[in-house]
């Protein structure tokens, strides 16, 4: 018989915000010994035994944590039910069969390097543009909450954070009310966009996929929205979380502005000098490569865009950006 998980946590609450999209609040049996117990941007592994098909055993998946590291209650996860799973034993459909009080597995230790200290570095003065597709918003919500909770005695300034969130329909804009509150009170930059406006008749905001905000004709508008004179690595850094298309298209659009991805194989393929600092980081849900660096024609186009980006930065006088 397939090995089963020993449950060590309880689903304290589940808040559905749209069909197949919900906030899950999971409380471990043994609370963390110290706080903060993780770094914003990290993930935990959660898992379930397949009750409907016990012969399949158990399934575990990594899920980004949305709650603040300083929060002493249940850990929050932002989960979408995958409608066409690739696995014969998928986790998310089973998650949506759970109700408050259900038992599950949660690894008591968080992991991952998609954090501000491990990417842009703590204290970087540039605007940090956080690009999220769907539930890719979770780590960025955690980062904003961490910035608020880290110094409870003073009012934080969130003006160096810009969250761009793309969804299909406006009812899928999880955390919208919370983030809009931070815009009004703490200076957060927040740009939600809806790719299926015909299915959101009351939506009057920005439309299109979130990666479309980075196409050349939209960059000046985006610069105004995030509060910088121009979108380039001298003014901002970029973090992306979501699906392959969002990551790949955003990365490709920003190469000609000199953004260097933090990915060794991509850097090497694009001829990035060792001394060029990383300025674009991503957390990937899919297993497929985010850009095609194997096909000669695709690689040539990407390489040319990267070299054009270095020329652009050199013209601005940015140090260490001469084309290879």
mmCIF file of C-alpha atoms in Angstrom:
data_model
loop_
_atom_site.group_PDB
_atom_site.id
_atom_site.type_symbol
_atom_site.label_atom_id
_atom_site.label_comp_id
_atom_site.label_asym_id
_atom_site.label_seq_id
_atom_site.Cartn_x
_atom_site.Cartn_y
_atom_site.Cartn_z
ATOM 1 C CA UNK A 1 0.000 0.000 0.000
ATOM 2 C CA UNK A 2 1.218 3.488 -0.816
ATOM 3 C CA UNK A 3 2.699 5.392 2.093
ATOM 4 C CA UNK A 4 0.323 7.819 3.785
ATOM 5 C CA UNK A 5 1.021 11.181 5.380
ATOM 6 C CA UNK A 6 0.701 11.666 9.100
ATOM 7 C CA UNK A 7 -1.536 14.691 9.499
ATOM 8 C CA UNK A 8 -0.170 17.423 11.737
ATOM 9 C CA UNK A 9 -2.348 20.461 11.003
ATOM 10 C CA UNK A 10 -5.963 21.592 10.844
ATOM 11 C CA UNK A 11 -7.774 23.700 8.282
ATOM 12 C CA UNK A 12 -8.996 26.495 10.534
ATOM 13 C CA UNK A 13 -10.964 28.315 7.830
ATOM 14 C CA UNK A 14 -11.506 28.479 4.111
ATOM 15 C CA UNK A 15 -12.717 31.659 2.438
ATOM 16 C CA UNK A 16 -13.909 31.245 -1.160
ATOM 17 C CA UNK A 17 -13.638 34.383 -3.276
ATOM 18 C CA UNK A 18 -14.514 32.915 -6.701
ATOM 19 C CA UNK A 19 -15.267 29.456 -8.081
ATOM 20 C CA UNK A 20 -12.164 27.341 -7.505
ATOM 21 C CA UNK A 21 -10.262 30.145 -5.766
ATOM 22 C CA UNK A 22 -9.922 30.493 -2.012
ATOM 23 C CA UNK A 23 -7.869 31.503 0.985
ATOM 24 C CA UNK A 24 -6.939 28.519 3.168
ATOM 25 C CA UNK A 25 -5.941 29.097 6.793
ATOM 26 C CA UNK A 26 -3.940 26.179 8.192
ATOM 27 C CA UNK A 27 -2.917 25.881 11.833
ATOM 28 C CA UNK A 28 -0.136 23.395 12.666
ATOM 29 C CA UNK A 29 -0.533 21.256 15.773
ATOM 30 C CA UNK A 30 2.830 22.515 17.022
ATOM 31 C CA UNK A 31 3.100 26.295 16.608
ATOM 32 C CA UNK A 32 6.456 27.767 15.552
ATOM 33 C CA UNK A 33 8.856 28.189 18.439
ATOM 34 C CA UNK A 34 10.036 31.616 17.254
ATOM 35 C CA UNK A 35 8.617 34.584 15.373
ATOM 36 C CA UNK A 36 9.083 35.598 12.666
ATOM 37 C CA UNK A 37 9.069 31.924 11.665
ATOM 38 C CA UNK A 38 9.818 32.398 7.955
ATOM 39 C CA UNK A 39 10.851 35.095 5.492
ATOM 40 C CA UNK A 40 8.171 36.643 3.302
ATOM 41 C CA UNK A 41 8.233 35.017 -0.131
ATOM 42 C CA UNK A 42 8.941 31.524 1.161
ATOM 43 C CA UNK A 43 6.666 28.493 0.850
ATOM 44 C CA UNK A 44 5.508 25.525 2.863
ATOM 45 C CA UNK A 45 4.683 22.021 1.689
ATOM 46 C CA UNK A 46 1.118 20.947 2.344
ATOM 47 C CA UNK A 47 -0.312 17.529 1.574
ATOM 48 C CA UNK A 48 -3.255 15.162 1.712
ATOM 49 C CA UNK A 49 -3.908 11.456 1.536
ATOM 50 C CA UNK A 50 -6.182 10.567 -1.365
ATOM 51 C CA UNK A 51 -9.322 9.412 0.434
ATOM 52 C CA UNK A 52 -11.275 8.791 -2.775
ATOM 53 C CA UNK A 53 -8.529 6.670 -4.341
ATOM 54 C CA UNK A 54 -6.414 5.339 -1.462
ATOM 55 C CA UNK A 55 -4.330 3.244 -3.827
ATOM 56 C CA UNK A 56 -2.780 6.508 -5.060
ATOM 57 C CA UNK A 57 -1.430 7.253 -1.613
ATOM 58 C CA UNK A 58 -0.629 10.858 -0.751
ATOM 59 C CA UNK A 59 0.270 14.031 -2.582
ATOM 60 C CA UNK A 60 2.310 17.045 -1.458
ATOM 61 C CA UNK A 61 2.909 20.397 -3.099
ATOM 62 C CA UNK A 62 4.775 23.583 -2.277
ATOM 63 C CA UNK A 63 2.511 26.561 -1.638
ATOM 64 C CA UNK A 64 3.620 30.157 -1.178
ATOM 65 C CA UNK A 65 2.661 31.620 2.180
ATOM 66 C CA UNK A 66 0.485 34.740 2.053
ATOM 67 C CA UNK A 67 0.466 35.565 5.745
ATOM 68 C CA UNK A 68 3.006 37.759 7.487
ATOM 69 C CA UNK A 69 5.992 36.002 9.100
ATOM 70 C CA UNK A 70 5.061 37.856 12.296
ATOM 71 C CA UNK A 71 1.496 36.505 12.329
ATOM 72 C CA UNK A 72 0.887 34.122 15.232
ATOM 73 C CA UNK A 73 -2.309 32.585 13.914
ATOM 74 C CA UNK A 74 -2.933 30.112 11.124
ATOM 75 C CA UNK A 75 -0.710 30.183 8.039
ATOM 76 C CA UNK A 76 -2.539 31.534 5.006
ATOM 77 C CA UNK A 77 -2.365 30.041 1.519
ATOM 78 C CA UNK A 78 -3.965 31.370 -1.666
ATOM 79 C CA UNK A 79 -4.987 28.382 -3.787
ATOM 80 C CA UNK A 80 -6.663 27.855 -7.143
ATOM 81 C CA UNK A 81 -8.189 24.514 -8.085
ATOM 82 C CA UNK A 82 -6.408 23.237 -11.183
ATOM 83 C CA UNK A 83 -9.129 22.303 -13.656
ATOM 84 C CA UNK A 84 -6.947 20.160 -15.931
ATOM 85 C CA UNK A 85 -4.270 18.636 -13.691
ATOM 86 C CA UNK A 86 -1.281 16.919 -15.228
ATOM 87 C CA UNK A 87 -0.938 14.521 -12.312
ATOM 88 C CA UNK A 88 -3.129 11.471 -11.688
ATOM 89 C CA UNK A 89 -3.127 12.446 -8.027
ATOM 90 C CA UNK A 90 -3.468 16.251 -7.942
ATOM 91 C CA UNK A 91 -3.594 18.205 -4.703
ATOM 92 C CA UNK A 92 -5.762 21.234 -5.396
ATOM 93 C CA UNK A 93 -9.018 19.401 -6.305
ATOM 94 C CA UNK A 94 -8.692 17.559 -2.995
ATOM 95 C CA UNK A 95 -8.085 20.845 -1.157
ATOM 96 C CA UNK A 96 -11.409 22.148 -2.408
ATOM 97 C CA UNK A 97 -13.137 19.149 -0.877
ATOM 98 C CA UNK A 98 -11.986 20.298 2.573
ATOM 99 C CA UNK A 99 -14.028 22.308 5.037
ATOM 100 C CA UNK A 100 -13.047 23.983 8.286
ATOM 101 C CA UNK A 101 -11.899 21.424 10.822
ATOM 102 C CA UNK A 102 -10.392 19.053 8.251
ATOM 103 C CA UNK A 103 -7.013 17.536 8.942
ATOM 104 C CA UNK A 104 -4.029 17.736 6.578
ATOM 105 C CA UNK A 105 -0.246 17.727 6.453
ATOM 106 C CA UNK A 106 1.850 20.891 6.641
ATOM 107 C CA UNK A 107 5.618 20.758 6.768
ATOM 108 C CA UNK A 108 6.570 22.801 9.828
ATOM 109 C CA UNK A 109 9.538 24.488 8.139
ATOM 110 C CA UNK A 110 9.334 27.080 5.367
ATOM 111 C CA UNK A 111 11.800 27.169 2.485
ATOM 112 C CA UNK A 112 12.667 29.095 -0.650
ATOM 113 C CA UNK A 113 14.863 31.956 -1.851
ATOM 114 C CA UNK A 114 12.190 34.124 -3.495
ATOM 115 C CA UNK A 115 12.532 36.728 -0.756
ATOM 116 C CA UNK A 116 13.591 40.349 -0.780
ATOM 117 C CA UNK A 117 16.861 39.647 1.103
ATOM 118 C CA UNK A 118 17.735 36.819 -1.320
ATOM 119 C CA UNK A 119 16.794 38.725 -4.486
ATOM 120 C CA UNK A 120 17.053 42.514 -4.610
ATOM 121 C CA UNK A 121 18.685 42.701 -1.189
ATOM 122 C CA UNK A 122 17.428 44.269 1.995
ATOM 123 C CA UNK A 123 17.219 48.043 1.847
ATOM 124 C CA UNK A 124 17.472 48.435 -1.936
ATOM 125 C CA UNK A 125 16.174 51.976 -2.570
ATOM 126 C CA UNK A 126 14.759 51.272 -6.029
ATOM 127 C CA UNK A 127 11.076 50.615 -6.597
ATOM 128 C CA UNK A 128 10.406 46.885 -6.470
ATOM 129 C CA UNK A 129 7.863 45.934 -9.144
ATOM 130 C CA UNK A 130 6.072 42.734 -8.126
ATOM 131 C CA UNK A 131 4.382 41.037 -11.078
ATOM 132 C CA UNK A 132 1.741 38.448 -10.187
ATOM 133 C CA UNK A 133 -0.517 36.260 -12.280
ATOM 134 C CA UNK A 134 -3.427 34.769 -10.334
ATOM 135 C CA UNK A 135 -2.319 33.108 -7.108
ATOM 136 C CA UNK A 136 1.228 34.261 -7.800
ATOM 137 C CA UNK A 137 0.146 37.231 -5.687
ATOM 138 C CA UNK A 138 0.614 35.288 -2.432
ATOM 139 C CA UNK A 139 4.344 35.913 -1.793
ATOM 140 C CA UNK A 140 3.940 39.618 -2.542
ATOM 141 C CA UNK A 141 1.067 39.958 -0.090
ATOM 142 C CA UNK A 142 3.339 38.358 2.491
ATOM 143 C CA UNK A 143 6.126 40.828 1.680
ATOM 144 C CA UNK A 144 3.849 43.829 2.079
ATOM 145 C CA UNK A 145 2.413 42.473 5.313
ATOM 146 C CA UNK A 146 5.912 41.805 6.611
ATOM 147 C CA UNK A 147 6.913 45.412 5.896
ATOM 148 C CA UNK A 148 3.927 46.566 7.928
ATOM 149 C CA UNK A 149 4.391 44.162 10.834
ATOM 150 C CA UNK A 150 8.167 44.450 11.136
ATOM 151 C CA UNK A 151 7.941 47.840 12.852
ATOM 152 C CA UNK A 152 4.545 48.070 14.555
ATOM 153 C CA UNK A 153 5.484 51.272 16.372
ATOM 154 C CA UNK A 154 5.717 53.341 13.190
ATOM 155 C CA UNK A 155 3.732 53.827 9.999
ATOM 156 C CA UNK A 156 5.517 52.088 7.116
ATOM 157 C CA UNK A 157 6.131 53.717 3.746
ATOM 158 C CA UNK A 158 5.173 51.271 0.998
ATOM 159 C CA UNK A 159 5.872 53.649 -1.880
ATOM 160 C CA UNK A 160 8.816 51.572 -3.095
ATOM 161 C CA UNK A 161 6.541 48.559 -3.615
ATOM 162 C CA UNK A 162 4.447 48.248 -6.787
ATOM 163 C CA UNK A 163 2.151 45.239 -7.149
ATOM 164 C CA UNK A 164 0.843 44.406 -10.630
ATOM 165 C CA UNK A 165 -1.809 41.702 -10.493
ATOM 166 C CA UNK A 166 -3.370 40.035 -13.515
ATOM 167 C CA UNK A 167 -6.491 37.865 -13.430
ATOM 168 C CA UNK A 168 -9.143 36.701 -15.852
ATOM 169 C CA UNK A 169 -12.165 38.275 -14.096
ATOM 170 C CA UNK A 170 -12.422 41.015 -11.520
ATOM 171 C CA UNK A 171 -13.893 38.727 -8.840
ATOM 172 C CA UNK A 172 -10.547 36.886 -8.877
ATOM 173 C CA UNK A 173 -8.632 39.926 -7.631
ATOM 174 C CA UNK A 174 -7.812 38.387 -4.282
ATOM 175 C CA UNK A 175 -6.671 40.848 -1.594
ATOM 176 C CA UNK A 176 -7.952 43.765 -3.687
ATOM 177 C CA UNK A 177 -9.649 45.556 -0.801
ATOM 178 C CA UNK A 178 -6.640 45.112 1.470
ATOM 179 C CA UNK A 179 -4.180 46.349 -1.149
ATOM 180 C CA UNK A 180 -6.337 49.321 -2.090
ATOM 181 C CA UNK A 181 -6.334 50.233 1.585
ATOM 182 C CA UNK A 182 -2.542 50.272 1.582
ATOM 183 C CA UNK A 183 -2.601 52.486 -1.517
ATOM 184 C CA UNK A 184 -4.714 55.038 0.314
ATOM 185 C CA UNK A 185 -2.860 54.967 3.635
ATOM 186 C CA UNK A 186 0.696 53.707 3.076
ATOM 187 C CA UNK A 187 1.630 54.714 -0.464
ATOM 188 C CA UNK A 188 1.579 51.255 -2.065
ATOM 189 C CA UNK A 189 1.399 51.229 -5.866
ATOM 190 C CA UNK A 190 -1.208 48.727 -7.035
ATOM 191 C CA UNK A 191 -2.161 48.023 -10.656
ATOM 192 C CA UNK A 192 -4.817 45.314 -11.122
ATOM 193 C CA UNK A 193 -5.680 44.220 -14.647
ATOM 194 C CA UNK A 194 -8.411 41.944 -16.028
ATOM 195 C CA UNK A 195 -7.875 39.912 -19.193
ATOM 196 C CA UNK A 196 -11.552 39.019 -19.778
ATOM 197 C CA UNK A 197 -13.407 42.289 -19.275
ATOM 198 C CA UNK A 198 -16.450 41.015 -21.180
ATOM 199 C CA UNK A 199 -16.985 38.609 -18.273
ATOM 200 C CA UNK A 200 -16.580 41.425 -15.741
ATOM 201 C CA UNK A 201 -19.292 43.934 -16.745
ATOM 202 C CA UNK A 202 -18.757 46.187 -13.721
ATOM 203 C CA UNK A 203 -14.992 46.418 -14.170
ATOM 204 C CA UNK A 204 -13.778 49.859 -15.285
ATOM 205 C CA UNK A 205 -10.065 49.450 -14.581
ATOM 206 C CA UNK A 206 -7.132 48.330 -16.665
ATOM 207 C CA UNK A 207 -7.560 45.389 -19.031
ATOM 208 C CA UNK A 208 -5.268 42.813 -20.606
ATOM 209 C CA UNK A 209 -2.796 40.269 -19.285
ATOM 210 C CA UNK A 210 -0.383 41.544 -16.670
ATOM 211 C CA UNK A 211 2.670 40.928 -18.857
ATOM 212 C CA UNK A 212 1.193 43.270 -21.473
ATOM 213 C CA UNK A 213 1.955 46.155 -19.124
ATOM 214 C CA UNK A 214 5.600 45.705 -20.151
ATOM 215 C CA UNK A 215 5.312 45.900 -23.936
ATOM 216 C CA UNK A 216 7.183 48.882 -25.346
ATOM 217 C CA UNK A 217 4.164 51.104 -25.979
ATOM 218 C CA UNK A 218 2.967 50.700 -22.376
ATOM 219 C CA UNK A 219 6.220 51.334 -20.514
ATOM 220 C CA UNK A 220 5.822 55.106 -20.168
ATOM 221 C CA UNK A 221 2.357 54.682 -18.692
ATOM 222 C CA UNK A 222 3.620 51.961 -16.361
ATOM 223 C CA UNK A 223 6.471 54.189 -15.180
ATOM 224 C CA UNK A 224 3.910 56.772 -14.095
ATOM 225 C CA UNK A 225 1.787 54.133 -12.377
ATOM 226 C CA UNK A 226 4.682 52.771 -10.315
ATOM 227 C CA UNK A 227 6.210 56.174 -9.607
ATOM 228 C CA UNK A 228 9.516 56.149 -11.508
ATOM 229 C CA UNK A 229 10.767 58.373 -14.343
ATOM 230 C CA UNK A 230 11.444 55.346 -16.575
ATOM 231 C CA UNK A 231 11.321 51.559 -16.378
ATOM 232 C CA UNK A 232 14.941 50.441 -16.219
ATOM 233 C CA UNK A 233 17.313 48.868 -13.663
ATOM 234 C CA UNK A 234 18.529 52.244 -12.400
ATOM 235 C CA UNK A 235 15.052 53.001 -11.029
ATOM 236 C CA UNK A 236 13.477 49.617 -10.285
ATOM 237 C CA UNK A 237 13.858 45.892 -9.907
ATOM 238 C CA UNK A 238 11.340 43.253 -10.986
ATOM 239 C CA UNK A 239 10.040 40.154 -9.211
ATOM 240 C CA UNK A 240 7.635 37.833 -11.048
ATOM 241 C CA UNK A 241 5.522 34.991 -9.709
ATOM 242 C CA UNK A 242 3.091 32.942 -11.744
ATOM 243 C CA UNK A 243 2.813 30.926 -14.894
ATOM 244 C CA UNK A 244 5.416 30.346 -17.569
ATOM 245 C CA UNK A 245 3.800 32.757 -20.030
ATOM 246 C CA UNK A 246 3.718 35.642 -17.584
ATOM 247 C CA UNK A 247 7.343 35.145 -16.581
ATOM 248 C CA UNK A 248 8.668 34.553 -20.087
ATOM 249 C CA UNK A 249 6.810 37.411 -21.749
ATOM 250 C CA UNK A 250 7.710 39.893 -19.019
ATOM 251 C CA UNK A 251 11.354 38.862 -19.111
ATOM 252 C CA UNK A 252 11.492 39.089 -22.901
ATOM 253 C CA UNK A 253 9.886 42.546 -22.912
ATOM 254 C CA UNK A 254 12.382 43.906 -20.383
ATOM 255 C CA UNK A 255 15.633 42.644 -21.900
ATOM 256 C CA UNK A 256 15.905 45.677 -24.167
ATOM 257 C CA UNK A 257 15.745 47.892 -21.064
ATOM 258 C CA UNK A 258 18.752 46.096 -19.591
ATOM 259 C CA UNK A 259 17.067 43.918 -16.968
ATOM 260 C CA UNK A 260 19.232 40.889 -16.211
ATOM 261 C CA UNK A 261 17.460 37.687 -15.100
ATOM 262 C CA UNK A 262 18.677 35.835 -12.035
ATOM 263 C CA UNK A 263 18.954 32.501 -13.819
ATOM 264 C CA UNK A 264 22.371 31.068 -14.564
ATOM 265 C CA UNK A 265 21.534 29.235 -17.785
ATOM 266 C CA UNK A 266 19.635 32.191 -19.228
ATOM 267 C CA UNK A 267 22.412 34.626 -18.279
ATOM 268 C CA UNK A 268 25.026 32.414 -19.906
ATOM 269 C CA UNK A 269 22.975 31.905 -23.063
ATOM 270 C CA UNK A 270 22.391 35.645 -23.419
ATOM 271 C CA UNK A 271 26.041 36.539 -22.990
ATOM 272 C CA UNK A 272 25.586 38.454 -19.754
ATOM 273 C CA UNK A 273 28.928 39.491 -18.198
ATOM 274 C CA UNK A 274 29.611 37.990 -14.780
ATOM 275 C CA UNK A 275 29.786 41.435 -13.176
ATOM 276 C CA UNK A 276 26.320 42.488 -14.372
ATOM 277 C CA UNK A 277 23.990 42.463 -11.340
ATOM 278 C CA UNK A 278 20.700 40.572 -11.312
ATOM 279 C CA UNK A 279 17.702 42.880 -11.614
ATOM 280 C CA UNK A 280 14.870 40.490 -12.557
ATOM 281 C CA UNK A 281 13.862 37.510 -10.422
ATOM 282 C CA UNK A 282 11.113 34.927 -10.749
ATOM 283 C CA UNK A 283 9.342 32.138 -8.885
ATOM 284 C CA UNK A 284 8.061 29.556 -11.349
ATOM 285 C CA UNK A 285 5.049 27.255 -10.922
ATOM 286 C CA UNK A 286 5.451 25.430 -14.235
ATOM 287 C CA UNK A 287 8.339 23.118 -15.034
ATOM 288 C CA UNK A 288 8.758 24.309 -18.630
ATOM 289 C CA UNK A 289 11.562 26.805 -19.373
ATOM 290 C CA UNK A 290 10.304 30.384 -19.240
ATOM 291 C CA UNK A 291 12.101 31.304 -22.473
ATOM 292 C CA UNK A 292 13.402 29.230 -25.371
ATOM 293 C CA UNK A 293 17.202 29.313 -25.337
ATOM 294 C CA UNK A 294 17.624 26.099 -27.335
ATOM 295 C CA UNK A 295 16.174 27.129 -30.692
ATOM 296 C CA UNK A 296 18.840 29.151 -32.564
ATOM 297 C CA UNK A 297 16.442 31.778 -33.934
ATOM 298 C CA UNK A 298 14.828 32.361 -30.544
ATOM 299 C CA UNK A 299 18.167 32.540 -28.766
ATOM 300 C CA UNK A 300 19.527 34.979 -31.335
ATOM 301 C CA UNK A 301 16.562 37.312 -30.806
ATOM 302 C CA UNK A 302 16.907 37.142 -27.016
ATOM 303 C CA UNK A 303 20.662 37.719 -27.195
ATOM 304 C CA UNK A 304 20.176 40.746 -29.448
ATOM 305 C CA UNK A 305 17.583 42.178 -27.064
ATOM 306 C CA UNK A 306 19.933 41.738 -24.100
ATOM 307 C CA UNK A 307 22.793 43.458 -25.923
ATOM 308 C CA UNK A 308 20.449 46.286 -26.903
ATOM 309 C CA UNK A 309 19.534 46.586 -23.246
ATOM 310 C CA UNK A 310 23.176 46.970 -22.250
ATOM 311 C CA UNK A 311 23.638 49.632 -24.920
ATOM 312 C CA UNK A 312 20.565 51.442 -23.586
ATOM 313 C CA UNK A 313 21.950 51.420 -20.040
ATOM 314 C CA UNK A 314 25.419 52.451 -21.190
ATOM 315 C CA UNK A 315 23.847 55.480 -22.878
ATOM 316 C CA UNK A 316 22.317 56.368 -19.517
ATOM 317 C CA UNK A 317 25.738 56.136 -17.909
ATOM 318 C CA UNK A 318 24.937 53.079 -15.811
ATOM 319 C CA UNK A 319 28.203 51.432 -14.664
ATOM 320 C CA UNK A 320 29.220 47.931 -15.782
ATOM 321 C CA UNK A 321 26.724 47.720 -18.642
ATOM 322 C CA UNK A 322 28.855 47.642 -21.761
ATOM 323 C CA UNK A 323 27.588 45.180 -24.394
ATOM 324 C CA UNK A 324 29.504 41.908 -24.583
#
